[in-house]
PDB file of N, CA, C and O in Angstrom, chain B, residues numbered from 101:
ATOM      1  N   MET B 101      71.354  29.349 -69.699  1.00  0.00           N
ATOM      2  CA  MET B 101      70.572  27.916 -69.880  1.00  0.00           C
ATOM      3  C   MET B 101      68.997  28.689 -69.829  1.00  0.00           C
ATOM      4  O   MET B 101      69.037  29.790 -69.280  1.00  0.00           O
ATOM      5  N   ASN B 102      67.908  28.345 -70.226  1.00  0.00           N
ATOM      6  CA  ASN B 102      66.611  28.848 -70.080  1.00  0.00           C
ATOM      7  C   ASN B 102      66.093  28.226 -68.181  1.00  0.00           C
ATOM      8  O   ASN B 102      66.036  26.998 -68.123  1.00  0.00           O
ATOM      9  N   THR B 103      65.834  28.800 -67.115  1.00  0.00           N
ATOM     10  CA  THR B 103      65.397  29.392 -66.539  1.00  0.00           C
ATOM     11  C   THR B 103      64.108  27.823 -66.228  1.00  0.00           C
ATOM     12  O   THR B 103      64.196  26.893 -65.426  1.00  0.00           O
ATOM     13  N   GLY B 104      63.146  28.114 -67.156  1.00  0.00           N
ATOM     14  CA  GLY B 104      62.102  27.325 -67.015  1.00  0.00           C
ATOM     15  C   GLY B 104      62.756  25.911 -67.395  1.00  0.00           C
ATOM     16  O   GLY B 104      62.788  24.793 -66.881  1.00  0.00           O
ATOM     17  N   LEU B 105      63.351  26.626 -68.760  1.00  0.00           N
ATOM     18  CA  LEU B 105      63.719  24.742 -68.429  1.00  0.00           C
ATOM     19  C   LEU B 105      64.754  24.040 -67.817  1.00  0.00           C
ATOM     20  O   LEU B 105      65.104  22.956 -68.284  1.00  0.00           O
ATOM     21  N   THR B 106      65.228  24.462 -66.945  1.00  0.00           N
ATOM     22  CA  THR B 106      66.518  24.233 -65.750  1.00  0.00           C
ATOM     23  C   THR B 106      64.960  23.296 -64.703  1.00  0.00           C
ATOM     24  O   THR B 106      64.989  22.083 -64.498  1.00  0.00           O
ATOM     25  N   LEU B 107      63.896  24.126 -64.257  1.00  0.00           N
ATOM     26  CA  LEU B 107      63.087  24.415 -63.265  1.00  0.00           C
ATOM     27  C   LEU B 107      62.268  23.317 -63.938  1.00  0.00           C
ATOM     28  O   LEU B 107      62.366  22.571 -62.964  1.00  0.00           O
ATOM     29  N   LEU B 108      61.692  22.749 -64.618  1.00  0.00           N
ATOM     30  CA  LEU B 108      61.174  22.002 -65.418  1.00  0.00           C
ATOM     31  C   LEU B 108      61.751  20.742 -65.020  1.00  0.00           C
ATOM     32  O   LEU B 108      61.206  19.785 -64.468  1.00  0.00           O
ATOM     33  N   ILE B 109      63.651  20.995 -65.613  1.00  0.00           N
ATOM     34  CA  ILE B 109      64.504  19.633 -65.767  1.00  0.00           C
ATOM     35  C   ILE B 109      64.358  19.303 -63.791  1.00  0.00           C
ATOM     36  O   ILE B 109      64.051  18.163 -63.442  1.00  0.00           O
ATOM     37  N   LEU B 110      64.552  20.145 -62.952  1.00  0.00           N
ATOM     38  CA  LEU B 110      64.267  19.973 -61.573  1.00  0.00           C
ATOM     39  C   LEU B 110      63.222  18.918 -61.220  1.00  0.00           C
ATOM     40  O   LEU B 110      63.427  17.788 -60.777  1.00  0.00           O
ATOM     41  N   LYS B 111      62.168  19.458 -61.479  1.00  0.00           N
ATOM     42  CA  LYS B 111      60.733  19.438 -60.898  1.00  0.00           C
ATOM     43  C   LYS B 111      61.057  17.411 -61.496  1.00  0.00           C
ATOM     44  O   LYS B 111      61.343  16.392 -60.867  1.00  0.00           O
ATOM     45  N   VAL B 112      60.831  17.678 -62.800  1.00  0.00           N
ATOM     46  CA  VAL B 112      60.854  16.075 -63.196  1.00  0.00           C
ATOM     47  C   VAL B 112      61.572  14.987 -62.382  1.00  0.00           C
ATOM     48  O   VAL B 112      61.139  13.915 -61.959  1.00  0.00           O
ATOM     49  N   ALA B 113      63.066  15.683 -62.255  1.00  0.00           N
ATOM     50  CA  ALA B 113      63.885  14.468 -61.470  1.00  0.00           C
ATOM     51  C   ALA B 113      63.515  14.350 -60.167  1.00  0.00           C
ATOM     52  O   ALA B 113      63.713  13.168 -59.887  1.00  0.00           O
ATOM     53  N   ARG B 114      62.958  15.092 -58.925  1.00  0.00           N
ATOM     54  CA  ARG B 114      62.651  15.325 -57.939  1.00  0.00           C
ATOM     55  C   ARG B 114      61.135  14.064 -58.138  1.00  0.00           C
ATOM     56  O   ARG B 114      60.821  13.140 -57.388  1.00  0.00           O
ATOM     57  N   ARG B 115      60.572  14.461 -59.243  1.00  0.00           N
ATOM     58  CA  ARG B 115      59.513  13.525 -58.783  1.00  0.00           C
ATOM     59  C   ARG B 115      59.499  11.768 -59.343  1.00  0.00           C
ATOM     60  O   ARG B 115      58.780  10.789 -59.149  1.00  0.00           O
ATOM     61  N   ALA B 116      60.957  12.135 -60.263  1.00  0.00           N
ATOM     62  CA  ALA B 116      61.083  10.694 -60.209  1.00  0.00           C
ATOM     63  C   ALA B 116      61.900  10.127 -59.040  1.00  0.00           C
ATOM     64  O   ALA B 116      61.526   9.101 -58.473  1.00  0.00           O
ATOM     65  N   LEU B 117      63.179  10.880 -58.618  1.00  0.00           N
ATOM     66  CA  LEU B 117      63.469   9.769 -57.934  1.00  0.00           C
ATOM     67  C   LEU B 117      62.863   9.597 -56.223  1.00  0.00           C
ATOM     68  O   LEU B 117      63.315   8.894 -55.319  1.00  0.00           O
ATOM     69  N   LEU B 118      61.539  10.649 -56.227  1.00  0.00           N
ATOM     70  CA  LEU B 118      60.586  10.028 -55.118  1.00  0.00           C
ATOM     71  C   LEU B 118      59.832   9.060 -55.392  1.00  0.00           C
ATOM     72  O   LEU B 118      59.581   8.261 -54.489  1.00  0.00           O
ATOM     73  N   ALA B 119      59.259   8.867 -56.725  1.00  0.00           N
ATOM     74  CA  ALA B 119      58.984   7.407 -57.710  1.00  0.00           C
ATOM     75  C   ALA B 119      59.720   6.428 -57.462  1.00  0.00           C
ATOM     76  O   ALA B 119      59.131   5.363 -57.275  1.00  0.00           O
ATOM     77  N   LEU B 120      61.008   6.430 -57.385  1.00  0.00           N
ATOM     78  CA  LEU B 120      61.994   5.773 -56.950  1.00  0.00           C
ATOM     79  C   LEU B 120      61.810   5.086 -55.480  1.00  0.00           C
ATOM     80  O   LEU B 120      61.288   4.010 -55.188  1.00  0.00           O
ATOM     81  N   ALA B 121      62.230   5.770 -54.913  1.00  0.00           N
ATOM     82  CA  ALA B 121      61.916   5.745 -53.219  1.00  0.00           C
ATOM     83  C   ALA B 121      60.356   5.231 -52.965  1.00  0.00           C
ATOM     84  O   ALA B 121      60.236   4.372 -52.091  1.00  0.00           O
ATOM     85  N   VAL B 122      59.591   5.509 -53.395  1.00  0.00           N
ATOM     86  CA  VAL B 122      58.244   4.975 -53.425  1.00  0.00           C
ATOM     87  C   VAL B 122      57.809   3.782 -53.430  1.00  0.00           C
ATOM     88  O   VAL B 122      56.905   3.165 -52.868  1.00  0.00           O
ATOM     89  N   LEU B 123      58.952   3.474 -54.475  1.00  0.00           N
ATOM     90  CA  LEU B 123      57.510   2.267 -55.010  1.00  0.00           C
ATOM     91  C   LEU B 123      58.621   0.910 -54.329  1.00  0.00           C
ATOM     92  O   LEU B 123      57.905  -0.018 -54.703  1.00  0.00           O
ATOM     93  N   PRO B 124      59.281   0.517 -53.939  1.00  0.00           N
ATOM     94  CA  PRO B 124      59.622  -0.714 -53.300  1.00  0.00           C
ATOM     95  C   PRO B 124      58.713  -0.865 -51.992  1.00  0.00           C
ATOM     96  O   PRO B 124      58.337  -1.932 -51.507  1.00  0.00           O
ATOM     97  N   PHE B 125      58.437   0.419 -51.524  1.00  0.00           N
ATOM     98  CA  PHE B 125      57.771  -0.047 -50.705  1.00  0.00           C
ATOM     99  C   PHE B 125      56.357  -0.005 -50.626  1.00  0.00           C
ATOM    100  O   PHE B 125      55.671  -0.119 -49.611  1.00  0.00           O
ATOM    101  N   VAL B 126      56.006   0.162 -51.737  1.00  0.00           N
ATOM    102  CA  VAL B 126      54.176  -0.074 -52.551  1.00  0.00           C
ATOM    103  C   VAL B 126      54.625  -1.343 -52.793  1.00  0.00           C
ATOM    104  O   VAL B 126      53.956  -1.997 -51.994  1.00  0.00           O
ATOM    105  N   GLU B 127      55.629  -2.447 -53.633  1.00  0.00           N
ATOM    106  CA  GLU B 127      55.646  -3.055 -53.617  1.00  0.00           C
ATOM    107  C   GLU B 127      55.000  -4.054 -52.239  1.00  0.00           C
ATOM    108  O   GLU B 127      53.965  -4.656 -51.953  1.00  0.00           O
ATOM    109  N   VAL B 128      56.904  -3.655 -51.405  1.00  0.00           N
ATOM    110  CA  VAL B 128      56.308  -4.736 -50.512  1.00  0.00           C
ATOM    111  C   VAL B 128      54.818  -4.644 -49.268  1.00  0.00           C
ATOM    112  O   VAL B 128      54.675  -5.248 -48.205  1.00  0.00           O
ATOM    113  N   ARG B 129      54.195  -3.966 -49.734  1.00  0.00           N
ATOM    114  CA  ARG B 129      52.387  -3.596 -49.173  1.00  0.00           C
ATOM    115  C   ARG B 129      51.804  -4.334 -49.464  1.00  0.00           C
ATOM    116  O   ARG B 129      51.313  -5.223 -48.768  1.00  0.00           O
ATOM    117  N   THR B 130      51.676  -4.099 -50.931  1.00  0.00           N
ATOM    118  CA  THR B 130      51.057  -4.807 -51.734  1.00  0.00           C
ATOM    119  C   THR B 130      51.350  -6.295 -52.346  1.00  0.00           C
ATOM    120  O   THR B 130      50.442  -6.836 -52.977  1.00  0.00           O
ATOM    121  N   ALA B 131      52.990  -7.176 -52.119  1.00  0.00           N
ATOM    122  CA  ALA B 131      53.413  -8.039 -52.244  1.00  0.00           C
ATOM    123  C   ALA B 131      52.052  -9.316 -51.901  1.00  0.00           C
ATOM    124  O   ALA B 131      51.385  -9.846 -52.790  1.00  0.00           O
ATOM    125  N   PRO B 132      51.912  -9.576 -50.476  1.00  0.00           N
ATOM    126  CA  PRO B 132      50.922 -10.243 -49.797  1.00  0.00           C
ATOM    127  C   PRO B 132      49.505 -10.345 -51.187  1.00  0.00           C
ATOM    128  O   PRO B 132      49.091 -11.464 -51.490  1.00  0.00           O
ATOM    129  N   TYR B 133      48.814  -8.858 -52.012  1.00  0.00           N
ATOM    130  CA  TYR B 133      48.433  -9.735 -52.734  1.00  0.00           C
ATOM    131  C   TYR B 133      48.394  -9.949 -54.022  1.00  0.00           C
ATOM    132  O   TYR B 133      47.331  -9.916 -54.641  1.00  0.00           O
ATOM    133  N   GLY B 134      49.638 -10.214 -54.631  1.00  0.00           N
ATOM    134  CA  GLY B 134      50.036 -10.268 -55.515  1.00  0.00           C
ATOM    135  C   GLY B 134      51.249  -9.651 -56.387  1.00  0.00           C
ATOM    136  O   GLY B 134      51.720  -9.884 -57.501  1.00  0.00           O
ATOM    137  N   GLY B 135      51.583  -8.555 -55.113  1.00  0.00           N
ATOM    138  CA  GLY B 135      52.333  -7.369 -55.890  1.00  0.00           C
ATOM    139  C   GLY B 135      51.805  -6.760 -57.492  1.00  0.00           C
ATOM    140  O   GLY B 135      50.967  -7.252 -58.247  1.00  0.00           O
ATOM    141  N   LEU B 136      52.601  -5.572 -57.655  1.00  0.00           N
ATOM    142  CA  LEU B 136      52.398  -5.044 -58.963  1.00  0.00           C
ATOM    143  C   LEU B 136      52.666  -5.334 -60.128  1.00  0.00           C
ATOM    144  O   LEU B 136      51.926  -5.246 -61.108  1.00  0.00           O
ATOM    145  N   SER B 137      53.923  -5.755 -60.061  1.00  0.00           N
ATOM    146  CA  SER B 137      54.836  -6.740 -61.009  1.00  0.00           C
ATOM    147  C   SER B 137      54.277  -7.899 -61.046  1.00  0.00           C
ATOM    148  O   SER B 137      54.304  -8.630 -60.056  1.00  0.00           O
ATOM    149  N   ALA B 138      53.570  -8.324 -62.397  1.00  0.00           N
ATOM    150  CA  ALA B 138      53.389 -10.308 -62.161  1.00  0.00           C
ATOM    151  C   ALA B 138      54.976 -11.064 -62.139  1.00  0.00           C
ATOM    152  O   ALA B 138      55.421 -12.112 -61.671  1.00  0.00           O
ATOM    153  N   SER B 139      55.566  -9.863 -62.948  1.00  0.00           N
ATOM    154  CA  SER B 139      57.004 -11.481 -63.101  1.00  0.00           C
ATOM    155  C   SER B 139      57.904 -11.693 -61.716  1.00  0.00           C
ATOM    156  O   SER B 139      58.761 -12.569 -61.598  1.00  0.00           O
ATOM    157  N   ARG B 140      57.494 -10.580 -60.536  1.00  0.00           N
ATOM    158  CA  ARG B 140      57.931 -10.674 -59.082  1.00  0.00           C
ATOM    159  C   ARG B 140      57.403 -11.767 -59.009  1.00  0.00           C
ATOM    160  O   ARG B 140      56.907 -12.357 -59.968  1.00  0.00           O
ATOM    161  N   THR B 141      57.452 -12.259 -57.616  1.00  0.00           N
ATOM    162  CA  THR B 141      56.651 -13.472 -57.207  1.00  0.00           C
ATOM    163  C   THR B 141      56.820 -13.527 -55.432  1.00  0.00           C
ATOM    164  O   THR B 141      56.271 -14.420 -54.786  1.00  0.00           O
TER     165      THR B 141
END
């Protein structure tokens, strides 16, 4: 396999996992101000 492509996939996957880990905390922190997503109340 191409090492550059593998590194790119790993970097994107790590960033996606980090975003998934951080998102709930951000939503909880912004909940008193209406939250990030309008669907959740």
